[in-house]
Tab-separated table of C-alpha atoms in Angstrom:
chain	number	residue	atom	x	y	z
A	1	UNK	CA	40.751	12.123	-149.862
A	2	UNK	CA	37.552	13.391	-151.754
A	3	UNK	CA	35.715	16.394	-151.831
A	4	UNK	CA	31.775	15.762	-151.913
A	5	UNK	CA	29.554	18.965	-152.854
A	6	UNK	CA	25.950	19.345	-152.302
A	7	UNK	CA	24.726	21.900	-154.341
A	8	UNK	CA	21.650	23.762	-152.459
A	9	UNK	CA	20.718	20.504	-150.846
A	10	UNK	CA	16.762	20.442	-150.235
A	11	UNK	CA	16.313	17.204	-147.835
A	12	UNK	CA	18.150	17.496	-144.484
A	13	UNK	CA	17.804	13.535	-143.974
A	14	UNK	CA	19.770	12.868	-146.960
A	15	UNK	CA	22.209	15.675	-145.895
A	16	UNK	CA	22.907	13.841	-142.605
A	17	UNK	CA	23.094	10.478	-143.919
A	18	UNK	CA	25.656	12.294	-146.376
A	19	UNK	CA	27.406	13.549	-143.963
A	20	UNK	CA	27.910	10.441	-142.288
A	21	UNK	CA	29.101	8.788	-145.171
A	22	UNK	CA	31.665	11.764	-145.727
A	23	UNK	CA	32.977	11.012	-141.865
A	24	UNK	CA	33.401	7.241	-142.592
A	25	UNK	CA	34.685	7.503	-146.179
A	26	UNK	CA	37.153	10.057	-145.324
A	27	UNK	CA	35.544	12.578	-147.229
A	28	UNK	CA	35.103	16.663	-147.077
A	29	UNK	CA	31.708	17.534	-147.047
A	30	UNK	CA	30.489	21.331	-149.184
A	31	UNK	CA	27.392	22.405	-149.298
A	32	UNK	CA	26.608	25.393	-151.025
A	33	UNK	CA	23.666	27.846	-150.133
A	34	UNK	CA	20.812	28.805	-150.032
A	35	UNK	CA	20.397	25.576	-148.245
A	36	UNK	CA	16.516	24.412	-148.493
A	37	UNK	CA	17.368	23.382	-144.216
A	38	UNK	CA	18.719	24.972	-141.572
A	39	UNK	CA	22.416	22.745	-140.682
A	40	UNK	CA	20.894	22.412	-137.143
A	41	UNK	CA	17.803	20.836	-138.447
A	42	UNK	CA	17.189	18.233	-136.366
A	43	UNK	CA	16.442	15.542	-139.106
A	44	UNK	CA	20.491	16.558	-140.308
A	45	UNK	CA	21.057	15.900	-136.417
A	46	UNK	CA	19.112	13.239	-136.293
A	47	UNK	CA	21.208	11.414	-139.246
A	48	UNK	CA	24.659	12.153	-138.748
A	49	UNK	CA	24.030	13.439	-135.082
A	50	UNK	CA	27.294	10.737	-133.680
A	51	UNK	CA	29.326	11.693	-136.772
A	52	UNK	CA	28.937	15.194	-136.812
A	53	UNK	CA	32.204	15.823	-135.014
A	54	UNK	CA	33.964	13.268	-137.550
A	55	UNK	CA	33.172	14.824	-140.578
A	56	UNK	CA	34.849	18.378	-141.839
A	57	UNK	CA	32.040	20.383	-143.398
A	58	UNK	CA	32.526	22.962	-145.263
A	59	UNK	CA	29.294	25.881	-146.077
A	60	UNK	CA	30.117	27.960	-148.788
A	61	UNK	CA	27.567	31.260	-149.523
A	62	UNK	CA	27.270	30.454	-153.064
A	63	UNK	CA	28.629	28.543	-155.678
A	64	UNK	CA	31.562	30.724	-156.959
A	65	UNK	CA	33.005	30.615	-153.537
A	66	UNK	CA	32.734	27.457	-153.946
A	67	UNK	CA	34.260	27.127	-156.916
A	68	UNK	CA	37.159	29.592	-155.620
A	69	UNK	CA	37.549	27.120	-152.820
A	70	UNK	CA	38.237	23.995	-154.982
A	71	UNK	CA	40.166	25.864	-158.147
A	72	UNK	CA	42.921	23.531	-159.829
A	73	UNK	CA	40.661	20.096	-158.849
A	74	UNK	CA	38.975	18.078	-160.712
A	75	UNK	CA	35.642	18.336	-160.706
A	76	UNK	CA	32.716	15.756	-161.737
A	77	UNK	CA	29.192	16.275	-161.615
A	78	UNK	CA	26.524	13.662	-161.519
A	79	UNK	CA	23.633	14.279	-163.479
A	80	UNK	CA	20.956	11.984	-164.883
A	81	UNK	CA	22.006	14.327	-168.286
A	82	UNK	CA	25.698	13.214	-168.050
A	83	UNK	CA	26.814	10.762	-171.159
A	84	UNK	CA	29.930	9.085	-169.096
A	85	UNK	CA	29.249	6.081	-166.520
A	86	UNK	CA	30.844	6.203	-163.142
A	87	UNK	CA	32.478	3.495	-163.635
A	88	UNK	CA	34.554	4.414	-166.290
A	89	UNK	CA	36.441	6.987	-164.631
A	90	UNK	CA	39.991	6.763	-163.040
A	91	UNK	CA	39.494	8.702	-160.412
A	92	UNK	CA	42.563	10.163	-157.911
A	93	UNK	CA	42.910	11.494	-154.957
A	94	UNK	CA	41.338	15.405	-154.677
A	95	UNK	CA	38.641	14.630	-157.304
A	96	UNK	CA	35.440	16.580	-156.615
A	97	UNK	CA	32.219	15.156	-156.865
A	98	UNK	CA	29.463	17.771	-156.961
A	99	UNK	CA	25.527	16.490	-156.644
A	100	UNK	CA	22.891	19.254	-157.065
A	101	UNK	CA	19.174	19.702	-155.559
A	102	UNK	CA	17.057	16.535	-154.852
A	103	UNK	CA	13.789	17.889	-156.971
A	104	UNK	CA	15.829	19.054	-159.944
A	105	UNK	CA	19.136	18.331	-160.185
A	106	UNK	CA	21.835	20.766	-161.348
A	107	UNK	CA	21.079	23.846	-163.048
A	108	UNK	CA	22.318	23.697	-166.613
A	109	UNK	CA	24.281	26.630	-165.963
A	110	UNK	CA	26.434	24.900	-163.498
A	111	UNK	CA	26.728	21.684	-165.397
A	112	UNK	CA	28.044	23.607	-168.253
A	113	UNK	CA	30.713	24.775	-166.006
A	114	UNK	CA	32.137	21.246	-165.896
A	115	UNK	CA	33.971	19.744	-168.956
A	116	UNK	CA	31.667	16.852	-170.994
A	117	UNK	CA	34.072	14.404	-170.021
A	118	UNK	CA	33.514	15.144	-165.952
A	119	UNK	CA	29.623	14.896	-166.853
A	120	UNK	CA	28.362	11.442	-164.735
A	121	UNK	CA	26.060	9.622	-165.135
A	122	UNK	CA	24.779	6.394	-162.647
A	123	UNK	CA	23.487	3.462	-164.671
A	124	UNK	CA	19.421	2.677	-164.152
A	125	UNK	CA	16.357	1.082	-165.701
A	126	UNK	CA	14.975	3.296	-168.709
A	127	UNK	CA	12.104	5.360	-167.631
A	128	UNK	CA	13.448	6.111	-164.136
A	129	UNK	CA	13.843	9.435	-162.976
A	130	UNK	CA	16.763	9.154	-160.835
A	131	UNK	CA	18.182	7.290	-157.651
A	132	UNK	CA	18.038	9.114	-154.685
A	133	UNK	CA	21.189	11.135	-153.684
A	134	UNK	CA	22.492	9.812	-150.695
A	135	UNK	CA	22.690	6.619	-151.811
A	136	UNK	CA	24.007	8.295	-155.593
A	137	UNK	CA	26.175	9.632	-153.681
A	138	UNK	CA	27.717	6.411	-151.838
A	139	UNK	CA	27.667	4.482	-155.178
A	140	UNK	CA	30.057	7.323	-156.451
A	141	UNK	CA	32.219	7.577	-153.100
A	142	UNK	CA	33.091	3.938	-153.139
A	143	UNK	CA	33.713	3.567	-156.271
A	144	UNK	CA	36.396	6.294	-156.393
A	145	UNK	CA	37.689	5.269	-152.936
A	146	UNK	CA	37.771	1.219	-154.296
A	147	UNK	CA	40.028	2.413	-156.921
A	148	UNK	CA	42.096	4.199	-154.298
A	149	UNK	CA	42.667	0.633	-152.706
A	150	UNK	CA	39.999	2.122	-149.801
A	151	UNK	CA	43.026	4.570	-148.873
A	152	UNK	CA	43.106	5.889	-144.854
A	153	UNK	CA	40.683	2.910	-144.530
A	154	UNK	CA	40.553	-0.447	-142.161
């Protein structure tokens, strides 16, 4: 239904409990390299080891593949720098949500690839640096799949 993308993901825990979500949420699973893990880690094992076969992943070399991959979609990034709230988004089936690395975040580079209005942003306390991104990352898939009346779901 949705396409999650993990932009050079760092932590391999939060990769696996990703990864689970993606295999009970329906969801395609990207991550694009240099990965900061091998995808055999065992902590990524460890996490989604009795979901692994449930979930499509999909590694892409770098992010213009990646880009190549998911061309005509729509794409939103979440970003502690994005102006629009979750929430307030209609989202459809095919949307793309793409997270980047745990101890920075997406490049600006990247984030300017993605249109203002596709520019996230979670709500949180003032002063916080950010939540942490698998559970950013569930907030945002059940939000989208809510408004999809939980679609493919029991």
């Amino acid at each position: 239904m949705f396409d999650i993308v993990l932009y050079q993901p760092e932590i391999p825990p939060n990769t696996g409990n990703i990864l689970r979500l993606a295999a009970n949420s329906g969801c395609r699973l990207n991550l694009v390299k240099p990965l900061g893990f091998s995808i055999t880690e065992a902590a990524v094992r460890r996490a989604g080891m009795d979901y692994a076969e449930l979930a499509e992943v999909v590694v892409h070399e770098n992010w213009t593949d990646c880009l190549s991959t998911l061309a005509g979609r729509r794409i939103f990034a979440l970003s502690t720098r994005g102006r629009i709230r979750h929430d307030s988004v209609a989202y459809q089936p095919g949307d793309v949500f793409l997270f980047g690395p745990e101890t920075s975040g997406l490049p600006e580079a990247v984030l300017a690839e993605i249109p203002s209005a596709q520019r996230l942003r979670l709500p949180m306390v003032p002063g916080n640096r950010s939540i942490n991104l698998s559970n950013t990352v569930a907030i945002l898939v059940f939000e989208a799949w809510r408004q999809n009346d939980f679609a493919g779901g029991a």
